[in-house]
Amino acid sequence: MSNNYSLSKILPVLFGFFIMGVVDLTGTAINYVKVDFTLNDTMANMLSLSCFFWFLVLSVPTGFLMNRIGRKNTVLVSFMFTLAGLLLPFLTYSFASSIVAFTLIGMGNTIIQVALNPLVSNVVSKQRLTGSLTMGQFIKALASWLGPNVAAWMAATTLGWKYVFPVFAAITLLAACWLRVTRIREEESEKKTASFIATFSLLKDAKILLFFIGILILVGVDVGLNATLPKYIMEKCPEVTSVPEADRLKSYFYFIVRAVGAFAGGILLMKVSERRFYAVSACLSLAGLVLILFANALWSILACVVVIALGYSNLFAIIFSKALKHIPEKANEVSSLLIVGVSGGILALLLGVVSDLFGTQWAAVSILAVLWLYIVWLIKPINSLK
């Protein structure tokens, strides 16, 4: 590729990952909406369904759109959906408007996740793709950390927690303007036609199928933790008495640690083997998920959260990069297919049902630990690729 790899092109593309992190407001909103409208876990977790359902429906059509109008323009379309979703709860706040808002945010996030990851390959070299995607996850994690903290700060004022939405709306508008004025060359050969059959036929490739399932579980566990951790902390630790306090602890010990892990990983993956890095990370998170089931003190729970976050922080980027490099000539289709896997976030709804059924958040966390065994098993297929 003859594209000029300059910071003027790389920075606005990577900043798009910050907008991608808006989707993690779902976990924060679930806990506040539950209290505001006196809902049970099942009803509150409907927000995750309204958001992550669109990854199942729109991912492949977004690939078609990307082939028609290009990756950059597709990302700009995603910003418009996200902006609309962020403005709605600020204009009118009810459970129904929250559902609609996260529907729009989910649609925007589906589009950006399909288009932004391959757009990175237009501004960095192949050798730096994994590290760059990991750096993008670091930026995404910063947005994920910022959301609960801004919401908690707003909740302590007369404005209310929902004023987090216009803050993110302003940042989304800035990101759209920055990317709009940035010139990025996309190869014409990348804009070929595609079809549902052609995209889903990629699942016939055993490695792509395994990576797809891996993305399903990775996102399901991430969204599940996002929604469950504050409630788990409050259930286990009576000294934590409010949603803002529990959500703030989650933001510091999960999202900020993930951000640090992704930043460090973005640097290390420029030099260290992806295969070894994946194996250590997957096992680290498994240890945290198992140990947190037996932790009762606040310090021990938060220590387990740190371990989980450190292990998780680079896995999405590694799997995504491996898939893109496995079939580079079909990068758009591979990206579309893998982002269908982000619909795994719907798992949060199941966790809400399980929590209501058993009357404890422990049941939900135990499901996440069992599901993580697949991520550990994936070490062998990952090792078989160059």
Tab-separated table of C-alpha atoms in Angstrom:
chain	number	residue	atom	x	y	z
A	1	MET	CA	0.000	0.000	0.000
A	2	SER	CA	1.343	3.411	-0.934
A	3	ASN	CA	-0.499	5.280	1.766
A	4	ASN	CA	1.613	7.736	3.730
A	5	TYR	CA	1.653	6.547	7.340
A	6	SER	CA	1.637	9.901	9.140
A	7	LEU	CA	0.321	10.953	12.524
A	8	SER	CA	-2.070	13.377	10.817
A	9	LYS	CA	-3.883	10.331	9.421
A	10	ILE	CA	-3.359	7.871	12.262
A	11	LEU	CA	-4.550	10.086	15.152
A	12	PRO	CA	-8.085	10.908	13.897
A	13	VAL	CA	-8.627	7.241	13.023
A	14	LEU	CA	-7.460	6.055	16.455
A	15	PHE	CA	-9.595	8.738	18.123
A	16	GLY	CA	-12.562	6.934	16.602
A	17	PHE	CA	-11.946	4.175	19.145
A	18	PHE	CA	-12.938	6.657	21.851
A	19	ILE	CA	-16.370	6.917	20.238
A	20	MET	CA	-16.436	3.138	19.997
A	21	GLY	CA	-16.144	3.120	23.801
A	22	VAL	CA	-19.511	4.899	24.092
A	23	VAL	CA	-21.126	1.454	23.933
A	24	ASP	CA	-19.803	0.738	27.429
A	25	LEU	CA	-22.195	3.356	28.780
A	26	THR	CA	-24.690	0.500	28.554
A	27	GLY	CA	-23.419	-1.115	31.744
A	28	THR	CA	-23.477	2.198	33.606
A	29	ALA	CA	-26.963	3.051	32.321
A	30	ILE	CA	-28.341	-0.357	33.329
A	31	ASN	CA	-27.536	0.268	36.979
A	32	TYR	CA	-28.875	3.848	37.047
A	33	VAL	CA	-32.015	3.093	35.013
A	34	LYS	CA	-32.758	0.136	37.299
A	35	VAL	CA	-32.869	2.491	40.293
A	36	ASP	CA	-34.592	5.404	38.497
A	37	PHE	CA	-37.510	3.309	37.265
A	38	THR	CA	-37.544	0.593	39.991
A	39	LEU	CA	-36.812	-2.301	37.643
A	40	ASN	CA	-35.583	-5.839	38.266
A	41	ASP	CA	-32.333	-7.096	36.695
A	42	THR	CA	-34.126	-8.695	33.750
A	43	MET	CA	-35.920	-5.489	32.716
A	44	ALA	CA	-32.899	-3.235	33.322
A	45	ASN	CA	-30.689	-5.519	31.238
A	46	MET	CA	-33.085	-5.034	28.311
A	47	LEU	CA	-30.874	-2.034	27.552
A	48	SER	CA	-28.127	-4.460	26.554
A	49	LEU	CA	-30.531	-6.255	24.197
A	50	SER	CA	-31.601	-2.986	22.553
A	51	CYS	CA	-27.948	-2.076	22.027
A	52	PHE	CA	-26.206	-5.319	21.109
A	53	PHE	CA	-28.990	-6.846	19.015
A	54	TRP	CA	-27.876	-4.599	16.143
A	55	PHE	CA	-24.494	-6.260	15.930
A	56	LEU	CA	-26.374	-9.376	14.873
A	57	VAL	CA	-28.494	-7.553	12.277
A	58	LEU	CA	-26.359	-4.725	10.861
A	59	SER	CA	-22.784	-6.030	10.791
A	60	VAL	CA	-22.927	-7.704	7.376
A	61	PRO	CA	-25.011	-4.939	5.703
A	62	THR	CA	-22.434	-2.486	7.041
A	63	GLY	CA	-19.806	-4.441	5.141
A	64	PHE	CA	-21.824	-3.862	1.972
A	65	LEU	CA	-22.085	-0.155	2.786
A	66	MET	CA	-18.357	-0.021	3.423
A	67	ASN	CA	-17.671	-1.606	0.028
A	68	ARG	CA	-19.916	0.992	-1.620
A	69	ILE	CA	-18.956	4.269	0.102
A	70	GLY	CA	-15.601	3.393	1.680
A	71	ARG	CA	-14.405	2.781	5.220
A	72	LYS	CA	-13.947	6.404	6.252
A	73	ASN	CA	-17.421	7.486	5.094
A	74	THR	CA	-18.943	4.483	6.840
A	75	VAL	CA	-17.286	5.527	10.106
A	76	LEU	CA	-18.745	9.025	9.632
A	77	VAL	CA	-22.224	7.496	9.244
A	78	SER	CA	-21.687	5.657	12.544
A	79	PHE	CA	-20.899	8.955	14.283
A	80	MET	CA	-24.287	10.352	13.218
A	81	PHE	CA	-26.203	7.408	14.706
A	82	THR	CA	-24.175	7.635	17.914
A	83	LEU	CA	-24.740	11.379	18.174
A	84	ALA	CA	-28.522	10.947	17.807
A	85	GLY	CA	-28.574	8.273	20.503
A	86	LEU	CA	-26.560	10.406	22.912
A	87	LEU	CA	-28.805	13.432	22.505
A	88	LEU	CA	-32.121	11.617	23.070
A	89	PRO	CA	-31.896	10.884	26.858
A	90	PHE	CA	-30.804	14.484	27.399
A	91	LEU	CA	-33.918	15.756	25.586
A	92	THR	CA	-36.412	13.307	27.120
A	93	TYR	CA	-35.651	10.762	29.839
A	94	SER	CA	-37.796	7.675	30.373
A	95	PHE	CA	-37.291	3.926	30.211
A	96	ALA	CA	-38.730	3.944	26.674
A	97	SER	CA	-36.448	6.776	25.503
A	98	SER	CA	-33.479	4.978	27.066
A	99	ILE	CA	-34.314	1.878	25.016
A	100	VAL	CA	-34.510	3.972	21.824
A	101	ALA	CA	-31.295	5.809	22.693
A	102	PHE	CA	-29.322	2.615	23.160
A	103	THR	CA	-30.866	1.230	19.994
A	104	LEU	CA	-29.330	4.175	18.104
A	105	ILE	CA	-26.049	3.842	20.000
A	106	GLY	CA	-26.002	0.123	19.221
A	107	MET	CA	-26.591	0.796	15.526
A	108	GLY	CA	-23.821	3.400	15.467
A	109	ASN	CA	-21.449	1.165	17.371
A	110	THR	CA	-22.096	-1.748	15.044
A	111	ILE	CA	-21.197	0.407	12.048
A	112	ILE	CA	-18.058	1.877	13.617
A	113	GLN	CA	-16.739	-1.487	14.804
A	114	VAL	CA	-17.132	-2.981	11.344
A	115	ALA	CA	-15.491	-0.065	9.532
A	116	LEU	CA	-12.925	1.345	11.960
A	117	ASN	CA	-10.775	-1.754	12.485
A	118	PRO	CA	-10.040	-2.250	8.747
A	119	LEU	CA	-9.691	1.540	8.323
A	120	VAL	CA	-6.709	1.307	10.670
A	121	SER	CA	-5.015	-0.924	8.071
A	122	ASN	CA	-5.210	2.025	5.636
A	123	VAL	CA	-3.084	4.232	7.872
A	124	VAL	CA	-0.555	1.788	9.423
A	125	SER	CA	1.711	-0.917	8.046
A	126	LYS	CA	0.797	-4.611	8.324
A	127	GLN	CA	3.596	-5.149	10.830
A	128	ARG	CA	2.104	-2.547	13.174
A	129	LEU	CA	-1.534	-3.561	12.762
A	130	THR	CA	-1.895	-5.634	15.945
A	131	GLY	CA	-0.125	-3.016	18.061
A	132	SER	CA	-2.234	-0.245	16.533
A	133	LEU	CA	-5.490	-2.118	17.122
A	134	THR	CA	-4.398	-2.700	20.710
A	135	MET	CA	-3.624	1.010	21.082
A	136	GLY	CA	-7.145	1.630	19.774
A	137	GLN	CA	-8.479	-0.616	22.529
A	138	PHE	CA	-6.525	1.511	25.018
A	139	ILE	CA	-8.305	4.617	23.738
A	140	LYS	CA	-11.643	2.779	23.842
A	141	ALA	CA	-10.942	1.760	27.443
A	142	LEU	CA	-10.346	5.424	28.357
A	143	ALA	CA	-13.854	6.227	27.138
A	144	SER	CA	-15.195	3.234	29.060
A	145	TRP	CA	-13.499	4.515	32.221
A	146	LEU	CA	-14.647	8.086	31.695
A	147	GLY	CA	-18.336	7.191	31.308
A	148	PRO	CA	-19.012	5.849	34.838
A	149	ASN	CA	-16.946	8.629	36.424
A	150	VAL	CA	-18.700	11.451	34.579
A	151	ALA	CA	-22.051	9.798	35.350
A	152	ALA	CA	-21.162	9.478	39.049
A	153	TRP	CA	-19.982	13.087	39.171
A	154	MET	CA	-23.154	14.287	37.454
A	155	ALA	CA	-25.277	12.140	39.792
A	156	ALA	CA	-23.813	14.040	42.739
A	157	THR	CA	-25.007	17.346	41.257
A	158	THR	CA	-28.450	18.773	40.628
A	159	LEU	CA	-28.056	17.932	36.935
A	160	GLY	CA	-28.343	14.157	37.284
A	161	TRP	CA	-26.316	11.268	35.857
A	162	LYS	CA	-27.915	11.511	32.396
A	163	TYR	CA	-25.881	14.647	31.650
A	164	VAL	CA	-23.080	12.240	30.757
A	165	PHE	CA	-24.810	11.944	27.374
A	166	PRO	CA	-24.289	15.522	26.086
A	167	VAL	CA	-20.630	15.333	27.183
A	168	PHE	CA	-20.082	12.303	24.969
A	169	ALA	CA	-22.224	13.872	22.232
A	170	ALA	CA	-19.863	16.851	22.041
A	171	ILE	CA	-16.830	14.541	21.823
A	172	THR	CA	-18.539	12.506	19.076
A	173	LEU	CA	-19.179	15.666	17.055
A	174	LEU	CA	-15.513	16.652	17.441
A	175	ALA	CA	-14.363	13.211	16.279
A	176	ALA	CA	-16.632	13.391	13.227
A	177	CYS	CA	-15.283	16.799	12.194
A	178	TRP	CA	-11.660	15.695	12.672
A	179	LEU	CA	-12.046	12.545	10.581
A	180	ARG	CA	-14.097	14.372	7.938
A	181	VAL	CA	-11.243	16.755	7.096
A	182	THR	CA	-8.603	13.989	7.104
A	183	ARG	CA	-7.664	12.631	3.683
A	184	ILE	CA	-7.204	8.845	3.693
A	185	ARG	CA	-6.487	6.818	0.594
A	186	GLU	CA	-8.372	3.533	0.262
A	187	GLU	CA	-7.430	1.066	-2.435
A	188	GLU	CA	-10.063	0.641	-5.131
A	189	SER	CA	-9.723	-3.113	-5.001
A	190	GLU	CA	-11.060	-3.034	-1.459
A	191	LYS	CA	-14.413	-1.694	-2.673
A	192	LYS	CA	-15.535	-4.832	-4.490
A	193	THR	CA	-19.054	-6.159	-4.146
A	194	ALA	CA	-19.979	-8.702	-1.492
A	195	SER	CA	-22.993	-10.697	-0.374
A	196	PHE	CA	-24.461	-12.300	2.726
A	197	ILE	CA	-23.558	-15.726	1.356
A	198	ALA	CA	-19.976	-14.697	0.585
A	199	THR	CA	-19.533	-13.171	4.030
A	200	PHE	CA	-21.011	-16.029	6.048
A	201	SER	CA	-19.244	-18.589	3.860
A	202	LEU	CA	-16.070	-17.421	5.597
A	203	LEU	CA	-17.261	-19.502	8.558
A	204	LYS	CA	-16.314	-22.562	6.494
A	205	ASP	CA	-12.748	-21.592	7.311
A	206	ALA	CA	-12.128	-23.346	10.637
A	207	LYS	CA	-9.901	-20.570	11.997
A	208	ILE	CA	-12.408	-17.826	11.177
A	209	LEU	CA	-15.169	-19.857	12.861
A	210	LEU	CA	-13.086	-20.230	16.015
A	211	PHE	CA	-12.229	-16.527	16.039
A	212	PHE	CA	-15.913	-15.645	15.553
A	213	ILE	CA	-16.926	-17.719	18.582
A	214	GLY	CA	-14.050	-16.141	20.492
A	215	ILE	CA	-15.367	-12.635	19.776
A	216	LEU	CA	-18.865	-13.723	20.869
A	217	ILE	CA	-17.546	-14.876	24.221
A	218	LEU	CA	-15.081	-12.023	24.715
A	219	VAL	CA	-17.775	-9.387	24.260
A	220	GLY	CA	-20.359	-11.361	26.223
A	221	VAL	CA	-18.021	-11.601	29.207
A	222	ASP	CA	-17.009	-7.930	28.929
A	223	VAL	CA	-20.586	-6.608	28.799
A	224	GLY	CA	-21.630	-9.094	31.463
A	225	LEU	CA	-18.897	-7.875	33.810
A	226	ASN	CA	-19.716	-4.260	33.023
A	227	ALA	CA	-23.336	-4.755	34.091
A	228	THR	CA	-22.758	-7.249	36.914
A	229	LEU	CA	-19.666	-6.032	38.786
A	230	PRO	CA	-21.281	-3.041	40.561
A	231	LYS	CA	-24.160	-5.236	41.762
A	232	TYR	CA	-21.749	-8.025	42.740
A	233	ILE	CA	-19.640	-5.586	44.770
A	234	MET	CA	-22.725	-4.208	46.552
A	235	GLU	CA	-23.973	-7.745	47.245
A	236	LYS	CA	-20.675	-8.946	48.697
A	237	CYS	CA	-19.532	-5.742	50.425
A	238	PRO	CA	-22.123	-3.991	52.639
A	239	GLU	CA	-19.792	-1.015	53.054
A	240	VAL	CA	-20.506	-0.127	49.395
A	241	THR	CA	-24.039	1.220	49.575
A	242	SER	CA	-24.722	3.169	46.368
A	243	VAL	CA	-24.687	2.594	42.610
A	244	PRO	CA	-22.400	5.601	41.900
A	245	GLU	CA	-19.829	4.329	44.403
A	246	ALA	CA	-19.894	0.753	43.040
A	247	ASP	CA	-19.811	1.999	39.443
A	248	ARG	CA	-16.841	4.231	40.224
A	249	LEU	CA	-14.943	1.283	41.725
A	250	LYS	CA	-15.669	-0.708	38.571
A	251	SER	CA	-14.407	2.117	36.393
A	252	TYR	CA	-11.102	2.399	38.245
A	253	PHE	CA	-10.327	-1.258	38.842
A	254	TYR	CA	-11.705	-2.646	35.572
A	255	PHE	CA	-11.696	-0.001	32.865
A	256	ILE	CA	-8.658	2.029	33.891
A	257	VAL	CA	-6.644	-1.176	34.386
A	258	ARG	CA	-7.803	-2.348	30.973
A	259	ALA	CA	-6.657	0.971	29.532
A	260	VAL	CA	-3.223	0.600	31.133
A	261	GLY	CA	-3.021	-3.013	29.959
A	262	ALA	CA	-3.985	-2.074	26.408
A	263	PHE	CA	-1.447	0.768	26.333
A	264	ALA	CA	1.318	-1.515	27.563
A	265	GLY	CA	0.147	-4.240	25.192
A	266	GLY	CA	0.166	-1.855	22.251
A	267	ILE	CA	3.861	-1.261	22.897
A	268	LEU	CA	4.807	-4.850	23.775
A	269	LEU	CA	3.003	-6.375	20.803
A	270	MET	CA	5.297	-4.426	18.495
A	271	LYS	CA	8.087	-6.693	19.787
A	272	VAL	CA	6.595	-9.715	21.608
A	273	SER	CA	4.978	-12.781	20.027
A	274	GLU	CA	1.188	-12.459	19.764
A	275	ARG	CA	0.813	-16.158	20.513
A	276	ARG	CA	2.671	-16.041	23.822
A	277	PHE	CA	0.957	-12.787	24.774
A	278	TYR	CA	-2.473	-14.307	24.098
A	279	ALA	CA	-1.757	-17.433	26.169
A	280	VAL	CA	-0.582	-15.489	29.223
A	281	SER	CA	-3.490	-13.037	28.972
A	282	ALA	CA	-6.193	-15.715	28.640
A	283	CYS	CA	-4.893	-17.688	31.638
A	284	LEU	CA	-4.553	-14.524	33.723
A	285	SER	CA	-8.210	-13.600	33.239
A	286	LEU	CA	-9.335	-17.151	33.995
A	287	ALA	CA	-7.493	-17.016	37.325
A	288	GLY	CA	-9.239	-13.749	38.191
A	289	LEU	CA	-12.700	-15.034	37.227
A	290	VAL	CA	-12.287	-18.177	39.336
A	291	LEU	CA	-10.829	-16.410	42.369
A	292	ILE	CA	-13.477	-13.671	42.432
A	293	LEU	CA	-16.114	-16.358	43.062
A	294	PHE	CA	-14.460	-17.098	46.417
A	295	ALA	CA	-13.549	-13.525	47.359
A	296	ASN	CA	-15.641	-11.846	50.049
A	297	ALA	CA	-13.652	-8.791	51.154
A	298	LEU	CA	-13.728	-5.644	49.014
A	299	TRP	CA	-9.936	-5.577	48.587
A	300	SER	CA	-9.853	-9.199	47.366
A	301	ILE	CA	-12.713	-8.663	44.907
A	302	LEU	CA	-11.029	-5.580	43.482
A	303	ALA	CA	-7.703	-7.440	43.229
A	304	CYS	CA	-9.454	-10.117	41.164
A	305	VAL	CA	-11.024	-7.436	38.968
A	306	VAL	CA	-7.533	-6.035	38.285
A	307	VAL	CA	-6.292	-9.487	37.249
A	308	ILE	CA	-9.303	-10.032	34.969
A	309	ALA	CA	-8.871	-6.611	33.363
A	310	LEU	CA	-5.144	-7.025	32.728
A	311	GLY	CA	-5.712	-10.358	31.036
A	312	TYR	CA	-8.651	-9.145	28.974
A	313	SER	CA	-7.163	-5.890	27.719
A	314	ASN	CA	-5.424	-7.164	24.562
A	315	LEU	CA	-7.370	-10.266	23.562
A	316	PHE	CA	-9.924	-8.612	21.268
A	317	ALA	CA	-7.211	-6.882	19.255
A	318	ILE	CA	-5.136	-10.060	18.957
A	319	ILE	CA	-8.043	-12.180	17.718
A	320	PHE	CA	-9.213	-9.460	15.328
A	321	SER	CA	-5.728	-8.920	13.942
A	322	LYS	CA	-5.143	-12.668	13.494
A	323	ALA	CA	-8.392	-12.944	11.539
A	324	LEU	CA	-7.627	-9.951	9.295
A	325	LYS	CA	-4.151	-11.254	8.548
A	326	HIS	CA	-5.471	-14.794	7.983
A	327	ILE	CA	-7.524	-13.648	4.950
A	328	PRO	CA	-6.227	-10.126	4.183
A	329	GLU	CA	-7.809	-10.001	0.720
A	330	LYS	CA	-11.260	-10.175	2.345
A	331	ALA	CA	-10.646	-7.736	5.201
A	332	ASN	CA	-14.030	-5.981	4.872
A	333	GLU	CA	-15.974	-9.253	4.931
A	334	VAL	CA	-13.907	-10.661	7.806
A	335	SER	CA	-14.464	-7.482	9.824
A	336	SER	CA	-18.225	-7.576	9.142
A	337	LEU	CA	-18.458	-11.197	10.192
A	338	LEU	CA	-16.437	-10.802	13.376
A	339	ILE	CA	-18.451	-7.778	14.463
A	340	VAL	CA	-21.586	-9.944	14.245
A	341	GLY	CA	-19.899	-11.616	17.210
A	342	VAL	CA	-20.200	-8.420	19.242
A	343	SER	CA	-23.882	-9.368	19.549
A	344	GLY	CA	-22.536	-11.595	22.326
A	345	GLY	CA	-23.232	-8.559	24.518
A	346	ILE	CA	-26.835	-9.800	24.607
A	347	LEU	CA	-25.519	-12.269	27.191
A	348	ALA	CA	-26.090	-9.548	29.806
A	349	LEU	CA	-29.843	-10.130	29.444
A	350	LEU	CA	-29.386	-13.824	30.246
A	351	LEU	CA	-27.250	-12.921	33.244
A	352	GLY	CA	-30.046	-10.676	34.506
A	353	VAL	CA	-32.529	-13.550	34.234
A	354	VAL	CA	-30.137	-15.893	36.053
A	355	SER	CA	-29.505	-13.336	38.807
A	356	ASP	CA	-33.247	-12.844	39.347
A	357	LEU	CA	-33.834	-16.609	39.289
A	358	PHE	CA	-31.184	-17.462	41.878
A	359	GLY	CA	-31.370	-14.178	43.780
A	360	THR	CA	-27.614	-13.604	43.618
A	361	GLN	CA	-25.067	-12.037	41.280
A	362	TRP	CA	-22.698	-14.933	42.088
A	363	ALA	CA	-24.630	-17.103	39.634
A	364	ALA	CA	-24.028	-14.602	36.828
A	365	VAL	CA	-20.284	-14.342	37.520
A	366	SER	CA	-19.945	-18.145	37.637
A	367	ILE	CA	-21.425	-18.368	34.118
A	368	LEU	CA	-18.804	-15.897	32.896
A	369	ALA	CA	-16.020	-18.025	34.413
A	370	VAL	CA	-17.286	-21.164	32.655
A	371	LEU	CA	-17.579	-19.382	29.304
A	372	TRP	CA	-13.994	-18.132	29.633
A	373	LEU	CA	-12.711	-21.698	29.368
A	374	TYR	CA	-13.243	-21.412	25.609
A	375	ILE	CA	-10.919	-18.390	25.441
A	376	VAL	CA	-8.255	-20.484	27.178
A	377	TRP	CA	-8.881	-23.420	24.824
A	378	LEU	CA	-8.376	-21.034	21.881
A	379	ILE	CA	-4.675	-20.788	22.787
A	380	LYS	CA	-3.886	-23.867	20.669
A	381	PRO	CA	-5.554	-22.587	17.437
A	382	ILE	CA	-3.913	-19.194	17.948
A	383	ASN	CA	-0.518	-20.878	18.299
A	384	SER	CA	-1.019	-22.756	15.035
A	385	LEU	CA	-1.018	-19.490	13.047
A	386	LYS	CA	2.074	-17.507	12.133
